[in-house]
PDB file of C-alpha atoms in Angstrom:
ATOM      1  CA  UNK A   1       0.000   0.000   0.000  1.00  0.00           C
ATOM      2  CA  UNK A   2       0.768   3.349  -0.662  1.00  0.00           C
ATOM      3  CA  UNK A   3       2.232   5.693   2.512  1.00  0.00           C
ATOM      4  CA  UNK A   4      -0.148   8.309   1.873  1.00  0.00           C
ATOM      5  CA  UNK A   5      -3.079   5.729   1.016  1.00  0.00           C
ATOM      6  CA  UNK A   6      -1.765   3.843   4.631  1.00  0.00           C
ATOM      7  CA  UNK A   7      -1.345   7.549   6.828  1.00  0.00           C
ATOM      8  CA  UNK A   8      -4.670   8.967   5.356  1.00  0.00           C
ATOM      9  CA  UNK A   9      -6.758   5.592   6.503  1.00  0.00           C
ATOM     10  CA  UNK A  10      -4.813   5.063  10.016  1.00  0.00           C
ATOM     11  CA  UNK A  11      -5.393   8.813  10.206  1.00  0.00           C
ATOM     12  CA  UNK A  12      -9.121   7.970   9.615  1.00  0.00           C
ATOM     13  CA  UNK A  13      -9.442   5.295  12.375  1.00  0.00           C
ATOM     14  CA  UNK A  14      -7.740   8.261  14.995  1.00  0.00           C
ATOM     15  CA  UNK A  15     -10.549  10.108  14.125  1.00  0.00           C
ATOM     16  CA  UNK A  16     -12.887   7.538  14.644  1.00  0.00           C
ATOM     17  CA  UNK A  17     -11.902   6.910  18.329  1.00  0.00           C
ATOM     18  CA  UNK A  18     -11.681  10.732  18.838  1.00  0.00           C
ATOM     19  CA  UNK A  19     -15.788  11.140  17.701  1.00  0.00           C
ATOM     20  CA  UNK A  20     -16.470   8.152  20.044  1.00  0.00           C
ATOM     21  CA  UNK A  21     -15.056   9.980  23.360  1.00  0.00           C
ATOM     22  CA  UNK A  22     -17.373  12.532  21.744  1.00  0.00           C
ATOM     23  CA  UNK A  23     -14.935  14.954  20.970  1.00  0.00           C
ATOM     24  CA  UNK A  24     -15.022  17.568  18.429  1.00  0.00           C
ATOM     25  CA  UNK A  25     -13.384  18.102  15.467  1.00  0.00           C
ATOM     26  CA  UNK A  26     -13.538  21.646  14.933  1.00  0.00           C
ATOM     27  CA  UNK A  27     -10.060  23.280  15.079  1.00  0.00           C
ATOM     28  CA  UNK A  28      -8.016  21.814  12.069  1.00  0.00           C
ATOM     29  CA  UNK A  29      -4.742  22.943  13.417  1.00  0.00           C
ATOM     30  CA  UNK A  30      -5.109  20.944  16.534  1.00  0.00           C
ATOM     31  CA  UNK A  31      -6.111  18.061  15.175  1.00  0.00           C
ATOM     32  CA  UNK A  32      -3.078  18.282  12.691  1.00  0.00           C
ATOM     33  CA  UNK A  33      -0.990  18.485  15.642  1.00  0.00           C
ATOM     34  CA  UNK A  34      -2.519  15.866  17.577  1.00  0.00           C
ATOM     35  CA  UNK A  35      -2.989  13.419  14.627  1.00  0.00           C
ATOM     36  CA  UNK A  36       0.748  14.295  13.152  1.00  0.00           C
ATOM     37  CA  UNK A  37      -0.645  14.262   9.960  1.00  0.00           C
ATOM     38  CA  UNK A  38      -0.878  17.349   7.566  1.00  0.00           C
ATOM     39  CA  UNK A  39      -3.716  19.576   7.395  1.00  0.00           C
ATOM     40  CA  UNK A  40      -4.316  18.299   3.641  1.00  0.00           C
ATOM     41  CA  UNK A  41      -4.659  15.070   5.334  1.00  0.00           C
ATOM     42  CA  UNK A  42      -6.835  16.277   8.248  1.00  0.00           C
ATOM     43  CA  UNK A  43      -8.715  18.230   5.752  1.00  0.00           C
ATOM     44  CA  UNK A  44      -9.436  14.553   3.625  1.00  0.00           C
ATOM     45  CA  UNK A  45     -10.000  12.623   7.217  1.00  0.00           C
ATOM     46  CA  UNK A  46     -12.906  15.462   7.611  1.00  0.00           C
ATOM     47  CA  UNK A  47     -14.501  15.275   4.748  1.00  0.00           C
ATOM     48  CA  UNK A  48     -15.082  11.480   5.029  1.00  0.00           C
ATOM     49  CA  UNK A  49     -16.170  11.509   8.041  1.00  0.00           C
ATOM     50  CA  UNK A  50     -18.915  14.313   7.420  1.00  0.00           C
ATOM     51  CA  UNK A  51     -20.148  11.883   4.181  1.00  0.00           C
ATOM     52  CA  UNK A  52     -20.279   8.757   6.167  1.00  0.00           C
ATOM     53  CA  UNK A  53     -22.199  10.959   8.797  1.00  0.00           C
ATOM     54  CA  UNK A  54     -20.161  10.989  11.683  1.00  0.00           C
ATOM     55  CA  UNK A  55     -19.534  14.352  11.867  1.00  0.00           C
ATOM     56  CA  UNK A  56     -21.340  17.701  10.672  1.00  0.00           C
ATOM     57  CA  UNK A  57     -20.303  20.629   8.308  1.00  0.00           C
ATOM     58  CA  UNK A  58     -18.658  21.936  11.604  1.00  0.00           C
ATOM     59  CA  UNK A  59     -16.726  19.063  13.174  1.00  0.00           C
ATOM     60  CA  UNK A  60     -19.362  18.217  16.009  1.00  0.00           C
ATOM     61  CA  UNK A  61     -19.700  14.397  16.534  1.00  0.00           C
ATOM     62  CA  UNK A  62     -23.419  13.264  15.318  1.00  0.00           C
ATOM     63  CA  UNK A  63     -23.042   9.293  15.500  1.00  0.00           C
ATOM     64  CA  UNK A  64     -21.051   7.365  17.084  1.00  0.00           C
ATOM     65  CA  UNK A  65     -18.237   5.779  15.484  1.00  0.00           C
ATOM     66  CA  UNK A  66     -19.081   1.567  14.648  1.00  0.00           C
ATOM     67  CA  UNK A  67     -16.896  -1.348  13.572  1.00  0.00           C
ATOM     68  CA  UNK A  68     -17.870  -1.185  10.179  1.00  0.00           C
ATOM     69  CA  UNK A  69     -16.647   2.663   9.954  1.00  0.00           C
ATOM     70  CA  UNK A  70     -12.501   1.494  10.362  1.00  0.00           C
ATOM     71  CA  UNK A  71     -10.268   0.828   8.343  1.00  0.00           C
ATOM     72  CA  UNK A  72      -8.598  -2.737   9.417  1.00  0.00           C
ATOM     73  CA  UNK A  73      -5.470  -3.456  10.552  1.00  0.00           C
ATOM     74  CA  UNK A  74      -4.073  -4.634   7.273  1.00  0.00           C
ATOM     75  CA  UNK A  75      -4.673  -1.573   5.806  1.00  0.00           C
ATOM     76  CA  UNK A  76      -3.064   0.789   8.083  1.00  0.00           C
ATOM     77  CA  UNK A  77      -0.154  -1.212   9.065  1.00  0.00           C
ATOM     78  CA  UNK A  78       3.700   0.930   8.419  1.00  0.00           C
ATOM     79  CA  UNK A  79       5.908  -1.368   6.423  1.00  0.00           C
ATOM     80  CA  UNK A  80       8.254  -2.286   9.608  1.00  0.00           C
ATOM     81  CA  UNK A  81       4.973  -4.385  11.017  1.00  0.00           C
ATOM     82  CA  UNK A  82       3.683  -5.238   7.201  1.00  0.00           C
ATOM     83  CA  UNK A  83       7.501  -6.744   7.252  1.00  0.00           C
ATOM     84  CA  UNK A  84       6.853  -8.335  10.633  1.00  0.00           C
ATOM     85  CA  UNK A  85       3.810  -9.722   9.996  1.00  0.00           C
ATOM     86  CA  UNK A  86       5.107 -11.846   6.547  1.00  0.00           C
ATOM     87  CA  UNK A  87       8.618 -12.877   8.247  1.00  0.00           C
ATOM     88  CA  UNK A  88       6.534 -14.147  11.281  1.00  0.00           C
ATOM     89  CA  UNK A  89       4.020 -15.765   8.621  1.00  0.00           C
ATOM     90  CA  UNK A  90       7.247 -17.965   7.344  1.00  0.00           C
ATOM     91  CA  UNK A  91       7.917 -19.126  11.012  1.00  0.00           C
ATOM     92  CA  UNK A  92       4.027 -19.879  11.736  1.00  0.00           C
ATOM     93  CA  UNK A  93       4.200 -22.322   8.219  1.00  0.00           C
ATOM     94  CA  UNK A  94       7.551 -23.241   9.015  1.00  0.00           C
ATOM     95  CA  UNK A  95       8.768 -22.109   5.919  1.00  0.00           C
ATOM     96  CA  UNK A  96      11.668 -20.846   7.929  1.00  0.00           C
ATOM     97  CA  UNK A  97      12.982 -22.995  11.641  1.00  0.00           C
ATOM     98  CA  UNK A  98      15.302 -22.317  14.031  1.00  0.00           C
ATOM     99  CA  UNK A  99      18.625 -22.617  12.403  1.00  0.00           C
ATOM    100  CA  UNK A 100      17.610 -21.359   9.179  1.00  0.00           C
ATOM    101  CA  UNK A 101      20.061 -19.079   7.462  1.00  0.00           C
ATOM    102  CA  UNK A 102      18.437 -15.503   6.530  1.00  0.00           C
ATOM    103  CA  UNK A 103      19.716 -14.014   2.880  1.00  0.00           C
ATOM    104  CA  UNK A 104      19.052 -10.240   3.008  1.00  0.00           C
ATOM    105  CA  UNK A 105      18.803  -9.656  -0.576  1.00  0.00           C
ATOM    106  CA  UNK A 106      16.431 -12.579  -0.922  1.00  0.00           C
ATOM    107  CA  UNK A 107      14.291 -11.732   1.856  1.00  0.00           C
ATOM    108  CA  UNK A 108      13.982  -8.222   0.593  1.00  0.00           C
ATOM    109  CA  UNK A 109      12.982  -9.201  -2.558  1.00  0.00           C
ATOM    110  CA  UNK A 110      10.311 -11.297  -1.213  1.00  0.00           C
ATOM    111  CA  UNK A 111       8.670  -9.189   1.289  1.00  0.00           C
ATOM    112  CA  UNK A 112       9.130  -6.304  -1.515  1.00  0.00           C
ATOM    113  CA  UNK A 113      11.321  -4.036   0.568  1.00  0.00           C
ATOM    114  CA  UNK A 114      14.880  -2.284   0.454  1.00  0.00           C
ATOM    115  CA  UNK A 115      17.757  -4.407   1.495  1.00  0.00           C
ATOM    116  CA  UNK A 116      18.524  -1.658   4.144  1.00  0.00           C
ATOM    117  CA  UNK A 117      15.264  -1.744   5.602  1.00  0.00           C
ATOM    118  CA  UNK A 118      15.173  -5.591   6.046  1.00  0.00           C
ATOM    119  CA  UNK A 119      18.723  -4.897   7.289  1.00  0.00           C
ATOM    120  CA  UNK A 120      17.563  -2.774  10.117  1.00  0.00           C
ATOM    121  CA  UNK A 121      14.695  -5.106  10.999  1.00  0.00           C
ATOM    122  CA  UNK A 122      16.910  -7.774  11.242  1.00  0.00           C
ATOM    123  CA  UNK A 123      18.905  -5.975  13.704  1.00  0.00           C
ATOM    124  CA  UNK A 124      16.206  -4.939  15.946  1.00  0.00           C
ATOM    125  CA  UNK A 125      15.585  -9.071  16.079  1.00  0.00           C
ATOM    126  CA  UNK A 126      18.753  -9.381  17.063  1.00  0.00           C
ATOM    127  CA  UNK A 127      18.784  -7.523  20.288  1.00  0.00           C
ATOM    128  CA  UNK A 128      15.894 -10.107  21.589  1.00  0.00           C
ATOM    129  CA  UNK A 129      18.303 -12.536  20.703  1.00  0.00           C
ATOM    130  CA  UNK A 130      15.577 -13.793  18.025  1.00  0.00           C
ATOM    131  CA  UNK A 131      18.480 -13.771  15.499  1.00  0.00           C
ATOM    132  CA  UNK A 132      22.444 -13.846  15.262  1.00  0.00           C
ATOM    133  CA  UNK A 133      25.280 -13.389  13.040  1.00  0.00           C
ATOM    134  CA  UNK A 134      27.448 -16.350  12.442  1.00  0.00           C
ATOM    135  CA  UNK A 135      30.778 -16.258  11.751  1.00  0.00           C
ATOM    136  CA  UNK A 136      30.531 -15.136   8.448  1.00  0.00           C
ATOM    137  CA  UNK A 137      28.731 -12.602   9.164  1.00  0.00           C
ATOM    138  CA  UNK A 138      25.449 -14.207   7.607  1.00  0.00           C
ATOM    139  CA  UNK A 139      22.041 -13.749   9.990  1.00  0.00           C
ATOM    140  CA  UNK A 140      20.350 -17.142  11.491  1.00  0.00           C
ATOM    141  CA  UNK A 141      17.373 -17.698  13.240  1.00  0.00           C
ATOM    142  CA  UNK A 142      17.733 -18.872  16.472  1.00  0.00           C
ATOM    143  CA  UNK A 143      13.780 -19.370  17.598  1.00  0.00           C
ATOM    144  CA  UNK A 144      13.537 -19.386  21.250  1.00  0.00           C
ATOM    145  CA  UNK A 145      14.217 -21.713  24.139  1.00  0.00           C
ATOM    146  CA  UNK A 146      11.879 -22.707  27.493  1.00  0.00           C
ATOM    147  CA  UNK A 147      14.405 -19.977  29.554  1.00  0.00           C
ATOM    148  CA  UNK A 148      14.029 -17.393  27.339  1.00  0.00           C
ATOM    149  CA  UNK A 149      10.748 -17.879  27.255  1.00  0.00           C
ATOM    150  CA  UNK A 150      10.673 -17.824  31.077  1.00  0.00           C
ATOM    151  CA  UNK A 151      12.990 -14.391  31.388  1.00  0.00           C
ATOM    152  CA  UNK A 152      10.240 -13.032  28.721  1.00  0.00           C
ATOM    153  CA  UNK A 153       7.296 -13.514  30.662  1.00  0.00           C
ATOM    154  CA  UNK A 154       8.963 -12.281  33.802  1.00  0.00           C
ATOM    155  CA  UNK A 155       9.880  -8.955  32.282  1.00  0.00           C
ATOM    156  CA  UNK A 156       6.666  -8.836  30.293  1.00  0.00           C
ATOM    157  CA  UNK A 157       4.637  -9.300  33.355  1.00  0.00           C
ATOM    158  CA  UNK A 158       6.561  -5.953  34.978  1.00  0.00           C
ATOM    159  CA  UNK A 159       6.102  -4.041  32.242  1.00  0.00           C
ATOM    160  CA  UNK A 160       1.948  -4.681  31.105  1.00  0.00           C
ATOM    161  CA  UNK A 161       0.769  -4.752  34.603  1.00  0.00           C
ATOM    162  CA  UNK A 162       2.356  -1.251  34.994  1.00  0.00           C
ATOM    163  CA  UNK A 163       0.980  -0.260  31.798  1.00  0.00           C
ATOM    164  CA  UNK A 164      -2.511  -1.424  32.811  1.00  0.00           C
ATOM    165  CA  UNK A 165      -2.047   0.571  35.659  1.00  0.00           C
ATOM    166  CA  UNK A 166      -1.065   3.587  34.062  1.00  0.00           C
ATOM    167  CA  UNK A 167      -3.929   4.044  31.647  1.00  0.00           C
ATOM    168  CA  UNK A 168      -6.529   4.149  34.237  1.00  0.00           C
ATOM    169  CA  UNK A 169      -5.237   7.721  35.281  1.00  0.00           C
ATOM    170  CA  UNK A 170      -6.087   8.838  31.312  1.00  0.00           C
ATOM    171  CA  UNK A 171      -8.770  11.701  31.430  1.00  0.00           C
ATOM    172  CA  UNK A 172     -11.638  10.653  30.481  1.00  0.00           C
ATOM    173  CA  UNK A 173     -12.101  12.923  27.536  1.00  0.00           C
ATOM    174  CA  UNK A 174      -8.852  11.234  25.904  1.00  0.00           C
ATOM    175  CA  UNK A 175      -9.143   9.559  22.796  1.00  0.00           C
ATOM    176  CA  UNK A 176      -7.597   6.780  24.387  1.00  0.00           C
ATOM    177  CA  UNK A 177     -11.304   5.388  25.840  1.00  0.00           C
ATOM    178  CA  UNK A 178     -12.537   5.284  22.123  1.00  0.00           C
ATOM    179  CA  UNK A 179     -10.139   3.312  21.140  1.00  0.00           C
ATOM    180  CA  UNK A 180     -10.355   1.157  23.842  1.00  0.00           C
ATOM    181  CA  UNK A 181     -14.478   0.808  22.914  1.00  0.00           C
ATOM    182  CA  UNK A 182     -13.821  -0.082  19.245  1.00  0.00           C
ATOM    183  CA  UNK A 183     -11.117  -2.963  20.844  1.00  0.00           C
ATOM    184  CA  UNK A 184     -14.164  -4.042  22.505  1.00  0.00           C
ATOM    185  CA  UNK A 185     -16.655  -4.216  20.600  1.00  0.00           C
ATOM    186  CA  UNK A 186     -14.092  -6.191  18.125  1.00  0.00           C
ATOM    187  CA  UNK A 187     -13.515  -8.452  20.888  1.00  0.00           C
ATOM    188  CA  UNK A 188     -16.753  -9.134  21.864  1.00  0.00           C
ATOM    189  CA  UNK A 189     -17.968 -10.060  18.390  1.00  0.00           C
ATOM    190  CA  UNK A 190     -15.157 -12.136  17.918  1.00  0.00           C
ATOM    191  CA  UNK A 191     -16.062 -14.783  20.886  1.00  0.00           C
ATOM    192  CA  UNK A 192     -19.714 -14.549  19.661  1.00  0.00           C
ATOM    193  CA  UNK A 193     -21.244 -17.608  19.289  1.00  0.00           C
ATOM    194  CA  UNK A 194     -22.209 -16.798  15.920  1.00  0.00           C
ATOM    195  CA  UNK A 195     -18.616 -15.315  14.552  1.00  0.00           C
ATOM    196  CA  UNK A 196     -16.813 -17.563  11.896  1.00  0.00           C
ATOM    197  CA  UNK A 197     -13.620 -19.429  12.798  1.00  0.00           C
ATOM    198  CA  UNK A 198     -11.150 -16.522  12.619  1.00  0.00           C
ATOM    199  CA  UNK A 199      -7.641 -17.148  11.610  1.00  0.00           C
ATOM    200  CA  UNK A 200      -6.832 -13.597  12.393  1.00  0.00           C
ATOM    201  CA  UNK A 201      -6.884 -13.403  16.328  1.00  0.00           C
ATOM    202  CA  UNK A 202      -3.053 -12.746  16.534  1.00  0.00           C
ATOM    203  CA  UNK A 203      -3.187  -9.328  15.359  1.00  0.00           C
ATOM    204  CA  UNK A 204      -6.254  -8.671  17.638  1.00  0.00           C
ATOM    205  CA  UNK A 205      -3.897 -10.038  20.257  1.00  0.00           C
ATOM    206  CA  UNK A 206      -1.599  -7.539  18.834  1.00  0.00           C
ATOM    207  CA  UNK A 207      -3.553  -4.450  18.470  1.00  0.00           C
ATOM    208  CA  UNK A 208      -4.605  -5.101  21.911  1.00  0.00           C
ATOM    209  CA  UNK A 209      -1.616  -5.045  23.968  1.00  0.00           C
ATOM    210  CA  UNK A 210      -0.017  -2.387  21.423  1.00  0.00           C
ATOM    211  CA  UNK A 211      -2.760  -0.236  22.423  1.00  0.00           C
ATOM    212  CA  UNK A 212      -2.551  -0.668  26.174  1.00  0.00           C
ATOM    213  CA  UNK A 213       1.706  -0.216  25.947  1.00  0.00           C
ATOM    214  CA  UNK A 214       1.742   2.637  23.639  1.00  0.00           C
ATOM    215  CA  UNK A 215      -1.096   4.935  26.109  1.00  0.00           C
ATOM    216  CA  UNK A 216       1.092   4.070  28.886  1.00  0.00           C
ATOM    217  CA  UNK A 217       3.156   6.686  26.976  1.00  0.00           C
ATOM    218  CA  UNK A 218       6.776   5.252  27.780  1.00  0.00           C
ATOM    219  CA  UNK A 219       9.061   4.503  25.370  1.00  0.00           C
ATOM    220  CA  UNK A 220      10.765   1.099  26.544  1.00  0.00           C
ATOM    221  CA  UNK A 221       6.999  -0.762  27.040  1.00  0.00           C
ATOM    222  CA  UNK A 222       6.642   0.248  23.164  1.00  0.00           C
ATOM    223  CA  UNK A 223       9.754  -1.345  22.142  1.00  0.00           C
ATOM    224  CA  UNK A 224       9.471  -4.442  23.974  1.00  0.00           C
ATOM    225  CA  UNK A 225       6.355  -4.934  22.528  1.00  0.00           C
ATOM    226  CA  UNK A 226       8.195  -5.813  19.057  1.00  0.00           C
ATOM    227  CA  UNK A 227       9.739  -8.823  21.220  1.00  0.00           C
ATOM    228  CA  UNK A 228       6.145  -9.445  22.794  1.00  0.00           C
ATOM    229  CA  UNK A 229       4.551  -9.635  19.273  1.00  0.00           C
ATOM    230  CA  UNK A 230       7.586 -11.637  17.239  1.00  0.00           C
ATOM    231  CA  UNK A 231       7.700 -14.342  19.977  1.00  0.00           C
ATOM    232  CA  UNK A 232       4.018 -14.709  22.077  1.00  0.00           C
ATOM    233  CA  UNK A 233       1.745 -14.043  18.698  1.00  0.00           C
ATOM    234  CA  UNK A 234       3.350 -15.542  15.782  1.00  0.00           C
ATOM    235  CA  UNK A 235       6.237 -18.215  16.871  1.00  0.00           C
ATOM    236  CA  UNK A 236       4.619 -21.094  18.520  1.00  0.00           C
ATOM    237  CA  UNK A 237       2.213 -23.315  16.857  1.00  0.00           C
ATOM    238  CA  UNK A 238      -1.213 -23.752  18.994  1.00  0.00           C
ATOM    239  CA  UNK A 239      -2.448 -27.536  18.387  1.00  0.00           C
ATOM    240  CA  UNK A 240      -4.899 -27.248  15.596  1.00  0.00           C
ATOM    241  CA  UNK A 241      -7.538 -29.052  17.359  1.00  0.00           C
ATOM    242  CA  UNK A 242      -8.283 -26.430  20.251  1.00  0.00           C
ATOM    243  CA  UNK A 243      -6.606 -22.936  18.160  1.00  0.00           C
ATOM    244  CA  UNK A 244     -10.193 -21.740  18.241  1.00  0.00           C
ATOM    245  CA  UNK A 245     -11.182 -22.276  21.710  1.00  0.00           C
ATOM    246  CA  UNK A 246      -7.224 -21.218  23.019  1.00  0.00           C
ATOM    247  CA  UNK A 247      -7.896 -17.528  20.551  1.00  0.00           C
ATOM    248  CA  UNK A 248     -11.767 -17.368  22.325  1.00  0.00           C
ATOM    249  CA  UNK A 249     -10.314 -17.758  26.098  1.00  0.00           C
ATOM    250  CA  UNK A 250      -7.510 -15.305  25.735  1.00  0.00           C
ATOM    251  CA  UNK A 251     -10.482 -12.516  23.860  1.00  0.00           C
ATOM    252  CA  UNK A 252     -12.450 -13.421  26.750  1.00  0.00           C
ATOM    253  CA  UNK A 253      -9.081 -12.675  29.311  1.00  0.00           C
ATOM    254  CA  UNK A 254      -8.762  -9.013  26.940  1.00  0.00           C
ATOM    255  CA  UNK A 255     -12.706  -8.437  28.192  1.00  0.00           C
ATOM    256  CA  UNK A 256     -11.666  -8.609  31.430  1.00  0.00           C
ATOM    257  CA  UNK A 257      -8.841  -6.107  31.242  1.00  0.00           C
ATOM    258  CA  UNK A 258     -10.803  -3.688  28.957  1.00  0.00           C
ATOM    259  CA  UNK A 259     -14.335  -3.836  31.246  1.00  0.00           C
ATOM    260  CA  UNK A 260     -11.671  -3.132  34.363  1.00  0.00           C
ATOM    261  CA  UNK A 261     -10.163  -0.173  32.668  1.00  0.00           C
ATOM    262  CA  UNK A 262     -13.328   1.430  32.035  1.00  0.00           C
ATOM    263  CA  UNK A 263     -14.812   1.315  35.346  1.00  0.00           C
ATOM    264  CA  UNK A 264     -10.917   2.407  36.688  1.00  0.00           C
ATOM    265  CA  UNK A 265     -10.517  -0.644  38.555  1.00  0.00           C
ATOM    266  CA  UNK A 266      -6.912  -0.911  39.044  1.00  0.00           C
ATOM    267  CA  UNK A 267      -6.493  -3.921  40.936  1.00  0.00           C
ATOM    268  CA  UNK A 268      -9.106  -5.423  39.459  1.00  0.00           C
ATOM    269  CA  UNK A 269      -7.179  -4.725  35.274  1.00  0.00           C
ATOM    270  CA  UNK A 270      -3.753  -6.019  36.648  1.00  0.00           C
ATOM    271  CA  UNK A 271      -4.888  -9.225  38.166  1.00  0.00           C
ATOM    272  CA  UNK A 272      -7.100  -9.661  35.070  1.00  0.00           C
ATOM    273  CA  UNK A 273      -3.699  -9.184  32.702  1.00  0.00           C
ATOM    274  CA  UNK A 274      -1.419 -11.197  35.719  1.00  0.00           C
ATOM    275  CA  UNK A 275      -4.227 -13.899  34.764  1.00  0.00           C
ATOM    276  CA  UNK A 276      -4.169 -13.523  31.192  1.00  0.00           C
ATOM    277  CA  UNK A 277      -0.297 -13.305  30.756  1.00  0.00           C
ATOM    278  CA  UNK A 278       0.227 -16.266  33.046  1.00  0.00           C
ATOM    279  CA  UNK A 279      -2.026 -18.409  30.652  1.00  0.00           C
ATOM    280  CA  UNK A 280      -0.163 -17.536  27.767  1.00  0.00           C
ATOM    281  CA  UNK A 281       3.305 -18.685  29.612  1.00  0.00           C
ATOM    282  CA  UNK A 282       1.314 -21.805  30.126  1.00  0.00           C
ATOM    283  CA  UNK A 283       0.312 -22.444  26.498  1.00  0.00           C
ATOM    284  CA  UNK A 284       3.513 -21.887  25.496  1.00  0.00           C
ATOM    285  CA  UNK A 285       5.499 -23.641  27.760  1.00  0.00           C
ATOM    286  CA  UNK A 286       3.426 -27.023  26.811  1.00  0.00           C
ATOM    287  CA  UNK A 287       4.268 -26.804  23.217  1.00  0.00           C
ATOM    288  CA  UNK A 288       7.858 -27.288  24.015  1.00  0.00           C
TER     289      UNK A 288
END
């Protein structure tokens, strides 16, 4: 996808949440500001929300946002998790295993990126210890072990239960809450009893704990979260028999967390994520 196709339709969704904390979009310098986008941009993000009725002529919210209104995931992905996503893809098939050597020009070619930016993502993997140079100097992928999974969860744990903490001190008129809404109404209709077998829940697993990390507004929570997503959402392979019910508990464990944060529970959202996290450790730890 195009940058300014992907910017103007994850623009779009930041809009969306805004107008479902109900607040205005009147002042089209602020919201350029607050959206980092241009005010070309902000002026195109307006205009399709007045024709799809959310807003009016003046910016005032009219409807609140729904599902349907967003743009998905896929579409407003940046091309270091568009990268992500298809090198994790290659694990999940086991195109690529743990020992694998990793050709830089090759893989660029095939996930249709620059040499130097498949470079750089390779390096980022390589401070998880994900993947390693060999002695000459070619990357391999290393996979993980049952201690580094351990070590992971421990620091993970640290890190989301502060997070979880954190975001239930965000005002209330933050556009924060709307997101967190939309995240819930897309969790709740995925563990409907009438939703189709999704093969998509790891980038709801994603989004979700993305979207808690990143309002905690500190830095090293959103780069660990690259680690969190490579390793906890894409390596291991969940027995096909019970994928379905595994992806419907842990929705059901993001409920909890989400129907905590609204009410401001504190206690209440980090022993639902302490829960949550610690049944993920589990999973994992039996595929070994």
């Amino acid at each position: 996808m195009a940058r300014p196709d992907r910017v103007f339709k994850t623009a779009i969704n930041a809009a969306l949440d805004r107008a479902s904390s109900g607040l205005t979009m009147t002042n089209k310098s602020a919201l350029s500001r607050d959206l980092s986008v241009s005010r070309t941009t902000i002026r195109a993000v307006l205009s399709h929300l007045e024709q799809i009725g959310i807003l009016d002529g003046a910016g005032h919210v009219i409807r609140a946002p729904e599902p349907a209104d967003y743009f998905p995931s896929s579409e407003t992905m940046d091309v270091r998790e568009t990268l992500e996503a298809a090198f994790m893809r290659k694990i999940r098939e086991q195109e690529l295993t743990p020992g694998a050597r990793l050709v830089e020009g090759q893989l660029a070619r095939q996930f249709g990126v620059s040499v130097q930016t498949l470079r750089e993502f390779m390096i980022g993997l390589s401070r998880f210890g994900f993947v390693r140079k060999d002695h000459q100097r070619r990357w391999v992928l290393e996979g993980v072990t049952q201690k580094y999974v351990l070590e992971l969860h421990e620091i993970r744990a640290l890190f989301e239960t502060r997070a979880v903490e954190k975001t239930c001190d965000i005002p209330d008129d933050d556009p924060f809450w709307g997101g967190l809404r939309r995240l819930r109404q897309e969790h709740s209709a995925f563990v409907s009893p009438t939703a189709q077998a999704s093969l998509h829940f790891p980038a709801l697993d994603t989004e979700f704990h993305r979207f808690i990390n990143a309002a905690a507004d500190n830095r090293l929570f959103i780069g660990f979260q690259d680690a969190i997503a490579m390793i906890f959402n894409y390596h291991y392979l969940w027995p096909v028999q019970d994928q379905g019910e595994h992806d419907r508990a842990a929705a059901r464990d993001h409920l909890a967390v989400m129907d905590a944060l609204m009410r401001r529970d504190k206690d209440t959202a980090k022993q639902a994520m302490q829960s949550h996290l610690d049944a993920t450790r589990t999973r994992f730890m039996s595929n070994f």
